[in-house]
C-alpha positions as a printed Julia matrix, in Angstrom:
401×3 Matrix{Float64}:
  24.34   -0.26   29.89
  21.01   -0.29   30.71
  18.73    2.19   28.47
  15.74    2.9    31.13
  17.95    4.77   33.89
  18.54    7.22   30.74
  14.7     7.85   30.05
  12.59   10.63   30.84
   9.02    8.71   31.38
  11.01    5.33   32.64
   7.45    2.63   32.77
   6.06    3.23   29.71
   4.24    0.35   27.56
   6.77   -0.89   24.86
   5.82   -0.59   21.2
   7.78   -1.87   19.0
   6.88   -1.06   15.02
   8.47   -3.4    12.86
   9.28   -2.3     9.24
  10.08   -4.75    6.29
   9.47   -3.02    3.35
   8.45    0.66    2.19
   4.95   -0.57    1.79
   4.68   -2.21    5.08
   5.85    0.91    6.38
   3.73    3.03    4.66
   0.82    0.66    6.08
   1.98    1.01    9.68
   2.22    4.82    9.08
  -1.33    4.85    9.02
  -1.52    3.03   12.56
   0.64    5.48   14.07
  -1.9     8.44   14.73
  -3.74    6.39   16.5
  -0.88    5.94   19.25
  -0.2     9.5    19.42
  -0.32   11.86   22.31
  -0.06    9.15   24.85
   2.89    9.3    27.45
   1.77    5.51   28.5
   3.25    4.38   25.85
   7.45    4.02   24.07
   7.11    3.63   20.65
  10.58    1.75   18.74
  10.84    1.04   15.44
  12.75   -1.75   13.72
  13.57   -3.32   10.32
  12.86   -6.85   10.18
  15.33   -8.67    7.26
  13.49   -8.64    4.11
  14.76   -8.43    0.37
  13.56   -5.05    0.39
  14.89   -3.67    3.24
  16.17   -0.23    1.21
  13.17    1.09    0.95
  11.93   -0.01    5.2
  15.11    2.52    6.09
  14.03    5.23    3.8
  10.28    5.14    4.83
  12.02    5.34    8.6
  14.44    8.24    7.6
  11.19   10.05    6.92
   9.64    9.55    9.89
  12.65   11.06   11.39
  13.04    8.26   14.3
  15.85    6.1    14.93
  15.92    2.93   14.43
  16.54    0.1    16.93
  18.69   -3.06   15.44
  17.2    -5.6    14.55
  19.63   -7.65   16.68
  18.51   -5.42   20.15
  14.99   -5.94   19.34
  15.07   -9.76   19.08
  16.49   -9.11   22.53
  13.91   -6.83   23.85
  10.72   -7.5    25.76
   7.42   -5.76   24.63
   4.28   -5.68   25.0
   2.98   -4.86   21.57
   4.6    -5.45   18.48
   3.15   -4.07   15.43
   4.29   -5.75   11.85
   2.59   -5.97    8.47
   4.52   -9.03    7.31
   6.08  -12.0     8.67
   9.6   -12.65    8.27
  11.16  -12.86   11.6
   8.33  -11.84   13.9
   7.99  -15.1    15.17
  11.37  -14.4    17.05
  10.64  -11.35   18.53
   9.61  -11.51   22.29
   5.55   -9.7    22.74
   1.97  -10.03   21.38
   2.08   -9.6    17.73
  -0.77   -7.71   15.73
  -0.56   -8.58   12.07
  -2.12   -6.06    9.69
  -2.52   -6.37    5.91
  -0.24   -4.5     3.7
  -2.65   -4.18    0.39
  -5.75   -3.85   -0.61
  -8.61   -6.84   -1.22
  -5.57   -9.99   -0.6
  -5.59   -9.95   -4.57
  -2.25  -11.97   -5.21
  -1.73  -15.84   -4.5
   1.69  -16.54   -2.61
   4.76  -17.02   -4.91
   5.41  -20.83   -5.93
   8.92  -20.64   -4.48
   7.3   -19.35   -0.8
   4.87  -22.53   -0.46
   6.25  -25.07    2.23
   4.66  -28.67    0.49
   5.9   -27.87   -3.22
   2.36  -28.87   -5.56
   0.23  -28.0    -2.97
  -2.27  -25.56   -3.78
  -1.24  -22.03   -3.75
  -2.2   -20.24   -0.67
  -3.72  -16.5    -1.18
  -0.83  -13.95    0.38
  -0.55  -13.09    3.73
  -2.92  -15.9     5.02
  -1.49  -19.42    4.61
   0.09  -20.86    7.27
   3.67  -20.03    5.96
   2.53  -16.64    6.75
   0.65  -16.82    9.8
   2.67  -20.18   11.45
   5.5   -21.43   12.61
   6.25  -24.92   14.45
   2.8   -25.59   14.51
   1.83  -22.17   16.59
  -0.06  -19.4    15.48
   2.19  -16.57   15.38
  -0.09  -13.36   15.89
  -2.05  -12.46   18.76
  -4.49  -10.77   16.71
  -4.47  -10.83   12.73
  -6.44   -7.54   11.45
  -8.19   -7.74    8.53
 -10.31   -5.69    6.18
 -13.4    -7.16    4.97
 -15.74  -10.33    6.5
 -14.66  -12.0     2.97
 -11.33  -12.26    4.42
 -12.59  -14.77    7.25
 -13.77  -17.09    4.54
 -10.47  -16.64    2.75
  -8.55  -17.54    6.04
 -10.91  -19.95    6.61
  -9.66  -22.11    3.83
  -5.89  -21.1     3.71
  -4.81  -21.01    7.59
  -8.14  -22.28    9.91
  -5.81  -22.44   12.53
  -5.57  -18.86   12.92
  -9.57  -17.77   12.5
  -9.27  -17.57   16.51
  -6.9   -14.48   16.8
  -8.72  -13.0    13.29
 -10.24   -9.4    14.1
 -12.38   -6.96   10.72
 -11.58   -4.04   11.79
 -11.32   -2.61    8.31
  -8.8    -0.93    5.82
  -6.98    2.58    6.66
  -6.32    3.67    3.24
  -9.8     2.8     2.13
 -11.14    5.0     4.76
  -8.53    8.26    4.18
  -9.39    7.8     0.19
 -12.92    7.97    0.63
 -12.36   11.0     3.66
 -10.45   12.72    1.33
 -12.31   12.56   -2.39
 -13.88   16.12   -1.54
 -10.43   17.66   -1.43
  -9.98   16.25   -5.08
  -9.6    19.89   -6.8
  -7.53   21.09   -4.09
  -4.95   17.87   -5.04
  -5.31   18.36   -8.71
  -4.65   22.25   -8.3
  -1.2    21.5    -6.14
  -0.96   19.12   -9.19
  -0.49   21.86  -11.77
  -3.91   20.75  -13.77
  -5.34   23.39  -14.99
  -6.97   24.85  -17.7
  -9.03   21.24  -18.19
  -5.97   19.21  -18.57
  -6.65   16.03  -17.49
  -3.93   13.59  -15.44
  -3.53    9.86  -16.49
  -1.92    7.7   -13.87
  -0.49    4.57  -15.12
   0.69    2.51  -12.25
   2.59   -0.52  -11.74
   2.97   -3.15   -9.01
   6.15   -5.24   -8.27
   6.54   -8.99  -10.11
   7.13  -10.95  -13.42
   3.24  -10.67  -13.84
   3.23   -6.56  -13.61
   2.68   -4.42  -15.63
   6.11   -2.4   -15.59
   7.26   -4.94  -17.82
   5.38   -3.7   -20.76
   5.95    0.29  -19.21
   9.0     0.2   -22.85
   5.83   -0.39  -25.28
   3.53    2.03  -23.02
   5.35    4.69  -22.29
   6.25    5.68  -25.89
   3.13    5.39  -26.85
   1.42    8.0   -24.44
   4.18   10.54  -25.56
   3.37   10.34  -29.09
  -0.22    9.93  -28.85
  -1.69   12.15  -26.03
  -1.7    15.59  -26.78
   0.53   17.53  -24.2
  -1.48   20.52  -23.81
  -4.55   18.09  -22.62
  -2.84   15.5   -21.04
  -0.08   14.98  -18.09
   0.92   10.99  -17.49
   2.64   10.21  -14.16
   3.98    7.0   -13.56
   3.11    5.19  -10.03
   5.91    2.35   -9.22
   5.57    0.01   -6.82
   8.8     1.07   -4.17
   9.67   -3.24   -4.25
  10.82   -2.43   -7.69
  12.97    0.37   -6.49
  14.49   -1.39   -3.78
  14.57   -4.42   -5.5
  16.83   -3.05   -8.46
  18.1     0.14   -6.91
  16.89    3.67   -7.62
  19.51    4.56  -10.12
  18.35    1.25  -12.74
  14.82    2.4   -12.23
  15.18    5.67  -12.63
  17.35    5.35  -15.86
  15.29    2.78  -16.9
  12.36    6.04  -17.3
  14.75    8.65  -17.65
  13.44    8.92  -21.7
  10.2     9.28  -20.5
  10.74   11.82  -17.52
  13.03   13.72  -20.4
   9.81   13.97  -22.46
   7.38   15.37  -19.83
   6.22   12.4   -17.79
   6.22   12.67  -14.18
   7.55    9.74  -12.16
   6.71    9.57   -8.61
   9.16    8.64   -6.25
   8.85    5.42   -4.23
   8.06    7.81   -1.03
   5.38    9.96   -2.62
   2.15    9.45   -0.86
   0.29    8.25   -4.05
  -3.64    9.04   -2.71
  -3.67   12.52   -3.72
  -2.54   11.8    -7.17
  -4.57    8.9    -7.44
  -8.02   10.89   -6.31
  -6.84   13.59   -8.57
  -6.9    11.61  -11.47
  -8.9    11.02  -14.53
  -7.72    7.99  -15.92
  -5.92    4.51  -14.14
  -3.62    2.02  -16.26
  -3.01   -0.9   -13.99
  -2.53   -4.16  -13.11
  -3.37   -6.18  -10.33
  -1.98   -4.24   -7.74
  -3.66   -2.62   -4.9
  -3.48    1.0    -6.37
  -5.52   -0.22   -9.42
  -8.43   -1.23   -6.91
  -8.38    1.4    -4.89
  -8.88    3.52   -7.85
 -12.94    2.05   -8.02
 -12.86    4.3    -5.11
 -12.57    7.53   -6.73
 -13.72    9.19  -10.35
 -11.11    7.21  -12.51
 -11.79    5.08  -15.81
  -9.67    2.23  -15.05
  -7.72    0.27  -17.48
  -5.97   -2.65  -17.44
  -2.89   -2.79  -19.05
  -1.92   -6.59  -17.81
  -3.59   -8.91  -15.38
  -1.73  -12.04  -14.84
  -4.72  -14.56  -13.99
  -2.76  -17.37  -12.63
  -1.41  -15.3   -10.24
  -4.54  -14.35   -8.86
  -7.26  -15.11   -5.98
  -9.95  -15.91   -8.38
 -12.51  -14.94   -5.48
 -10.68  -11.79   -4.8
 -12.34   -8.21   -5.73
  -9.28   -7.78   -7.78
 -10.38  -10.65   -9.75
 -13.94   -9.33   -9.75
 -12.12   -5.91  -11.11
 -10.35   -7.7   -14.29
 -14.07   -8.75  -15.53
 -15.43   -5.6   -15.34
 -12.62   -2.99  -16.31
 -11.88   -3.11  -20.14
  -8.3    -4.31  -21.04
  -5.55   -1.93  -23.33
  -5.59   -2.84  -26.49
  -2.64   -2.22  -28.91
  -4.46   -2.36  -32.04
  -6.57    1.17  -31.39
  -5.19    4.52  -30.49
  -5.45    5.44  -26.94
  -6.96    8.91  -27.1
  -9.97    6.35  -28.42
  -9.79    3.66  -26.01
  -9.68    6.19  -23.0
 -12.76    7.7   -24.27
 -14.28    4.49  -24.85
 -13.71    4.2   -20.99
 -14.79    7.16  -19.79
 -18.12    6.79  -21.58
 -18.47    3.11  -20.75
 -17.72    3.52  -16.81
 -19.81    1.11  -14.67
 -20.11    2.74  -11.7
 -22.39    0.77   -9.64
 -20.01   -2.62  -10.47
 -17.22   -0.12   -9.18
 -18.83    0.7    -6.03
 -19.52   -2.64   -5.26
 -16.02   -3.97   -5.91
 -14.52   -0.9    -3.82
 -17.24   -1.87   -1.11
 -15.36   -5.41   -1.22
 -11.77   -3.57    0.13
 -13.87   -2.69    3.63
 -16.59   -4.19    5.23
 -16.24   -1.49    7.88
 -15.72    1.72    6.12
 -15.03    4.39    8.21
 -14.17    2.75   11.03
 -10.43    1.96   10.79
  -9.67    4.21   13.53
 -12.23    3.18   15.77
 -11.81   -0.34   15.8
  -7.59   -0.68   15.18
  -7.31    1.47   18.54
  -9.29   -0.94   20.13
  -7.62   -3.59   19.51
  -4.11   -2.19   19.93
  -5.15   -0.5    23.44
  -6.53   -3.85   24.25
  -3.65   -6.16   23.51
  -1.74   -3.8    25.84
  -4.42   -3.74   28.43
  -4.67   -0.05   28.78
  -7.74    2.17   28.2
  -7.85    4.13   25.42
  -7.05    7.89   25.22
 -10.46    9.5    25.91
 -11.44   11.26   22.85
 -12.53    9.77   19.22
  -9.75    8.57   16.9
  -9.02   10.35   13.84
  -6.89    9.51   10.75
  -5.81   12.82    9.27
  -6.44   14.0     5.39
  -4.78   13.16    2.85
  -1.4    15.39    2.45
  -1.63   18.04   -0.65
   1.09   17.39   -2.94
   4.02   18.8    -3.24
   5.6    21.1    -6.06
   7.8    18.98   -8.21
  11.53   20.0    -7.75
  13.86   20.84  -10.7
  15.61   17.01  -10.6
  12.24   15.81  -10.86
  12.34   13.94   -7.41
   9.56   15.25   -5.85
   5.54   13.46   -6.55
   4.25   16.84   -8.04
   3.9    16.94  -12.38
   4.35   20.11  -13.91
């Protein structure tokens, strides 16, 4: 049966937001304000097949919306479609806007996702595999972050530089909004009293950092003074969904046992990440967004060959020093605290945007023009950063004690 003669507002603009991942869909949730408000417009949400489509339905279930099968949407018309990957979008029946799901396009595509096996590896989310299919360009606009990105394009998918649009990166510009509200974040955190919050994140891979979390871990229990220290753990949600929240979580339970706080693959991870004093990282987008804010970054691995050598995350492994195992860490967190280069920080976190501040402006733009309405008639606005919530007694929620 036919859905419109159920509607309300029958003649709205189709939107259809298409979810692959948890990541992707906390990207796109950073889109949405800027479609609010507007009774032009239907907004439908999908999940496109991925391998980590577990944690696409549980960043949907909280957004509260339902979701439309992937099956009705291939049969749908629309007339935008909103994705930040691209398995499957080249099926789907609308204009296409392609956003970036990280920070900086740090990571080189996986061997096994290269079409001409000893071909060069293409940098992800721009080679043609990405971007192309049958010879046609798949977007009708491909948003990107930074001018450097055109270059990068430039050499991985030229084909597509046509329908390529800086219109800069949402998380960069809600970070930066949002570093005065750092000792409001760090009070909902429970750190008081001078106690200082290390955040040792991880991102998803072979190459990450996760994989040496069963040396780590025991060491910041036995070496960092409880009283001055709290440690929460930052997981990328692909290793969640990719090995199921029970291995993960039992995989940390010791560690959670002992007092540190593991943040859930939902958490909004901003807050925590402004609030804190210290980064362990890898070469995931969390560890470059932290040259945004006060933290001493550390890397704990940084798997080279796996990485854009002209990439700010690149840039970032020079300049940050590396964990060492061979000195205790109350020393080599010191040692970067006192050592911080803040100038080579800025300029690497000036590398995620080449239009900071102006997400909002620009992205509406080009989403009001692919559907060929005018825009709503006030500014838009991305909202601040949400304060953290208290940390429940299973230890599920973002918030350390």
């Amino acid at each position: 049966m036919e859905r419109t003669q159920w509607l309300t507002l029958p003649g709205c603009k189709r939107v259809l937001v298409v979810v692959h991942t948890e990541v992707y869909g906390q990207r796109l949730g950073d889109v949405l304000p800027l479609l609010e408000s507007d009774l032009r417009l239907q907004v439908d949400f999908t999940v496109a097949p991925h391998a980590f489509n577990a944690g696409a339905l549980r960043s949907l279930r909280a957004l509260g919306t339902p979701v439309l099968p992937w099956r009705a949407a291939l049969r749908g018309d629309f007339d935008l479609v909103l994705a930040a990957g691209s398995q499957g979008v080249d099926r789907l029946r609308g204009p296409l806007v392609r956003l970036p799901h990280g920070a900086g396009h740090i990571k080189l595509s996986r061997p096994l996702d290269d079409r001409d096996p000893g071909a060069p590896r293409t940098v992800g989310g721009l080679g043609p595999q990405y971007l192309t299919r049958n010879g046609r360009v798949v977007p009708a606009a491909l948003a990107l972050a930074h001018e450097e990105d055109l270059t990068t394009l430039g050499r991985s998918c030229p084909d597509a530089l046509p329908v390529a649009e800086v219109v800069g990166d949402a998380t960069y510009d809600r970070i930066v909004a949002s570093l005065p509200l750092r000792r409001r974040y760090r009070a909902a955190l429970g750190l008081r009293g001078g106690r200082k919050l290390l955040l040792v994140c991880s991102t998803w891979g072979p190459g990450s950092s996760f994989s040496r979390f069963d040396a780590l871990l025991p060491r910041l229990l036995t070496e960092l003074p409880r009283e001055e220290f709290q440690v929460a753990v930052l997981v990328h949600p692909n290793v969640w969904a990719g090995h199921g929240d029970w291995q993960v979580r039992s995989w940390l339970s010791a560690a959670r046992r002992h007092g540190i706080a593991v943040l859930p693959p939902e958490a909004d991870w901003r807050a925590p990440l402004i609030a804190a004093d210290w980064v362990i990282g890898d070469h995931g987008s969390v560890t470059l967004y932290a040259t945004l804010t006060r933290a001493a970054v550390l890397l704990a691995r940084f798997p080279e060959a796996d990485v854009d050598p002209a990439s700010p995350g690149a840039e970032l492994a020079r300049v940050a020093p590396a964990l060492s195992c061979a000195r205790p860490l109350p020393e080599q967190l010191a040692y970067a605290r006192a050592e911080y280069p803040g100038e080579r920080y800025a300029r690497i976190g000036r590398r995620i945007s080449s239009e900071p501040g102006r997400f909002g402006r620009n992205a509406r733009r080009l989403l009001y023009r692919v559907l060929g309405l005018g825009e709503p008639a006030y500014a838009p606005a991305l909202p601040p950063l949400p304060v953290p919530r208290r940390r429940s007694r299973d230890h599920r929620d973002e918030v350390p004690a």
